[in-house]
Coordinates of C-alpha atoms in Angstrom, one line a residue:
M19 CA 68.0 90.8 49.3
E20 CA 69.0 93.1 52.1
R21 CA 71.0 92.1 55.1
I22 CA 70.6 93.9 58.5
N23 CA 73.2 95.0 60.9
P24 CA 71.6 96.5 63.5
G25 CA 74.2 99.2 64.9
H26 CA 73.8 97.9 68.6
L27 CA 74.8 94.1 68.5
A28 CA 77.8 93.6 67.6
P29 CA 79.7 94.4 64.5
P30 CA 79.4 91.1 62.4
T31 CA 83.0 90.5 60.6
G32 CA 82.1 88.1 57.2
F33 CA 78.0 87.4 58.1
S34 CA 74.6 89.6 58.5
H35 CA 73.2 89.1 61.5
A36 CA 69.6 89.4 59.4
V37 CA 68.4 88.9 55.7
R38 CA 65.8 89.3 54.6
A39 CA 64.4 87.9 51.3
G40 CA 62.1 89.0 49.0
S41 CA 59.7 87.0 46.6
G42 CA 61.3 84.7 45.3
T43 CA 62.4 80.5 45.1
M44 CA 64.1 79.0 47.6
V45 CA 67.1 77.6 47.0
F46 CA 68.2 74.6 50.1
L47 CA 71.7 73.6 49.2
A48 CA 72.9 70.6 50.8
G49 CA 76.1 69.8 52.8
Q50 CA 79.3 69.7 50.9
T51 CA 82.6 69.0 51.8
A52 CA 85.9 68.8 49.9
L53 CA 84.9 65.5 47.8
D54 CA 86.4 66.6 44.4
G55 CA 84.0 64.4 41.0
N56 CA 85.4 61.0 41.8
G57 CA 84.1 61.7 46.0
R58 CA 87.9 61.4 47.8
I59 CA 88.4 64.5 50.1
V60 CA 91.0 66.5 48.5
G61 CA 92.6 69.4 50.5
D62 CA 95.6 69.3 52.8
G63 CA 94.2 71.8 55.4
I64 CA 91.1 73.6 56.3
V65 CA 91.7 76.1 53.6
A66 CA 92.3 74.7 51.2
Q67 CA 89.4 71.8 52.7
F68 CA 87.4 75.6 52.9
E69 CA 87.9 76.2 49.3
R70 CA 86.3 73.3 47.8
A71 CA 83.3 72.6 49.4
L72 CA 82.8 76.3 49.0
A73 CA 83.3 76.4 45.3
N74 CA 80.9 73.3 45.6
L75 CA 78.4 74.8 47.6
L76 CA 78.5 77.2 44.4
D77 CA 78.1 74.7 41.6
A78 CA 75.1 72.8 43.3
A79 CA 74.0 76.5 43.9
A80 CA 74.4 77.2 40.3
A81 CA 72.5 74.5 38.6
A82 CA 69.8 75.6 40.3
G83 CA 69.7 79.2 39.3
A84 CA 71.5 80.8 42.5
G85 CA 74.2 83.6 42.1
P86 CA 76.7 84.3 45.5
S87 CA 74.6 87.0 46.0
D88 CA 71.6 84.6 46.4
L89 CA 72.7 82.7 49.5
A90 CA 70.3 83.9 52.2
K91 CA 72.3 81.8 55.3
L92 CA 74.8 79.2 54.9
T93 CA 76.3 77.0 58.1
V94 CA 79.3 76.1 58.3
F95 CA 81.0 72.8 60.0
A96 CA 84.0 71.9 61.5
V97 CA 85.9 69.9 63.2
D98 CA 88.8 72.2 65.4
I99 CA 86.9 75.6 65.8
A100 CA 90.1 76.3 66.9
D101 CA 92.2 76.4 63.8
Y102 CA 89.3 77.7 61.6
R103 CA 89.4 80.4 63.6
R104 CA 93.4 80.6 63.8
H105 CA 92.8 81.0 59.4
A106 CA 90.0 83.0 60.1
R107 CA 92.1 85.6 57.6
D108 CA 93.1 83.3 55.5
L109 CA 89.0 81.9 54.3
G110 CA 87.6 85.1 54.5
L111 CA 90.4 85.9 52.2
V112 CA 88.6 82.7 50.4
W113 CA 84.8 84.2 51.2
K114 CA 85.9 86.7 48.8
R115 CA 87.5 85.6 45.9
L116 CA 84.2 82.7 45.5
V117 CA 81.4 85.3 46.0
G118 CA 83.5 88.9 46.9
T119 CA 81.7 91.0 49.8
D120 CA 77.8 90.0 49.9
F121 CA 77.3 88.2 53.3
P122 CA 75.1 85.5 54.3
A123 CA 73.5 85.3 57.8
M124 CA 76.2 82.9 59.0
A125 CA 76.6 80.0 62.1
V126 CA 79.9 78.7 62.2
I127 CA 78.8 75.1 64.2
G128 CA 82.2 72.5 66.1
A129 CA 81.4 69.1 65.1
T130 CA 83.3 65.7 66.2
R131 CA 83.0 64.0 62.9
L132 CA 81.8 64.7 59.4
W133 CA 79.6 62.3 57.5
D134 CA 83.1 62.0 54.9
A135 CA 85.7 61.3 57.9
D136 CA 88.5 62.8 56.6
A137 CA 86.5 66.2 55.5
L138 CA 87.8 68.7 57.8
V139 CA 84.4 71.0 57.2
E140 CA 81.1 70.5 55.8
I141 CA 78.9 74.0 54.3
E142 CA 75.2 74.1 53.8
G143 CA 72.8 76.5 52.6
I144 CA 69.7 78.4 51.3
A145 CA 69.3 81.3 48.7
V146 CA 66.8 82.7 47.5
V147 CA 66.6 83.4 43.7
R148 CA 64.5 86.0 42.3

């Protein structure tokens, strides 16, 4: 995969402006929240819930044969964008620990409510397995 960040666009922080995927198998990853194995939302606050949701997404990706570097596109839905932005540094540290420094094309979207009423964040994505 080639991560593309044109110099005339604002410098990306924690995402890539574009990702060009060569041939491979696309894996569509359903939205993941901070659900534990018993179907309960766990984690106090946005950072803990983001970490669990991202770990759940990575587990689903791994089950389909995709690793962190195969992530091409992610969408994060957050119920409180201001809270998400306030914790951006800590969220970035979680990302680097779980995924590394390969950033997919990414968007953060404000949502009034997620499927799980106690969820603060949900992450969905697309991976391309070579």
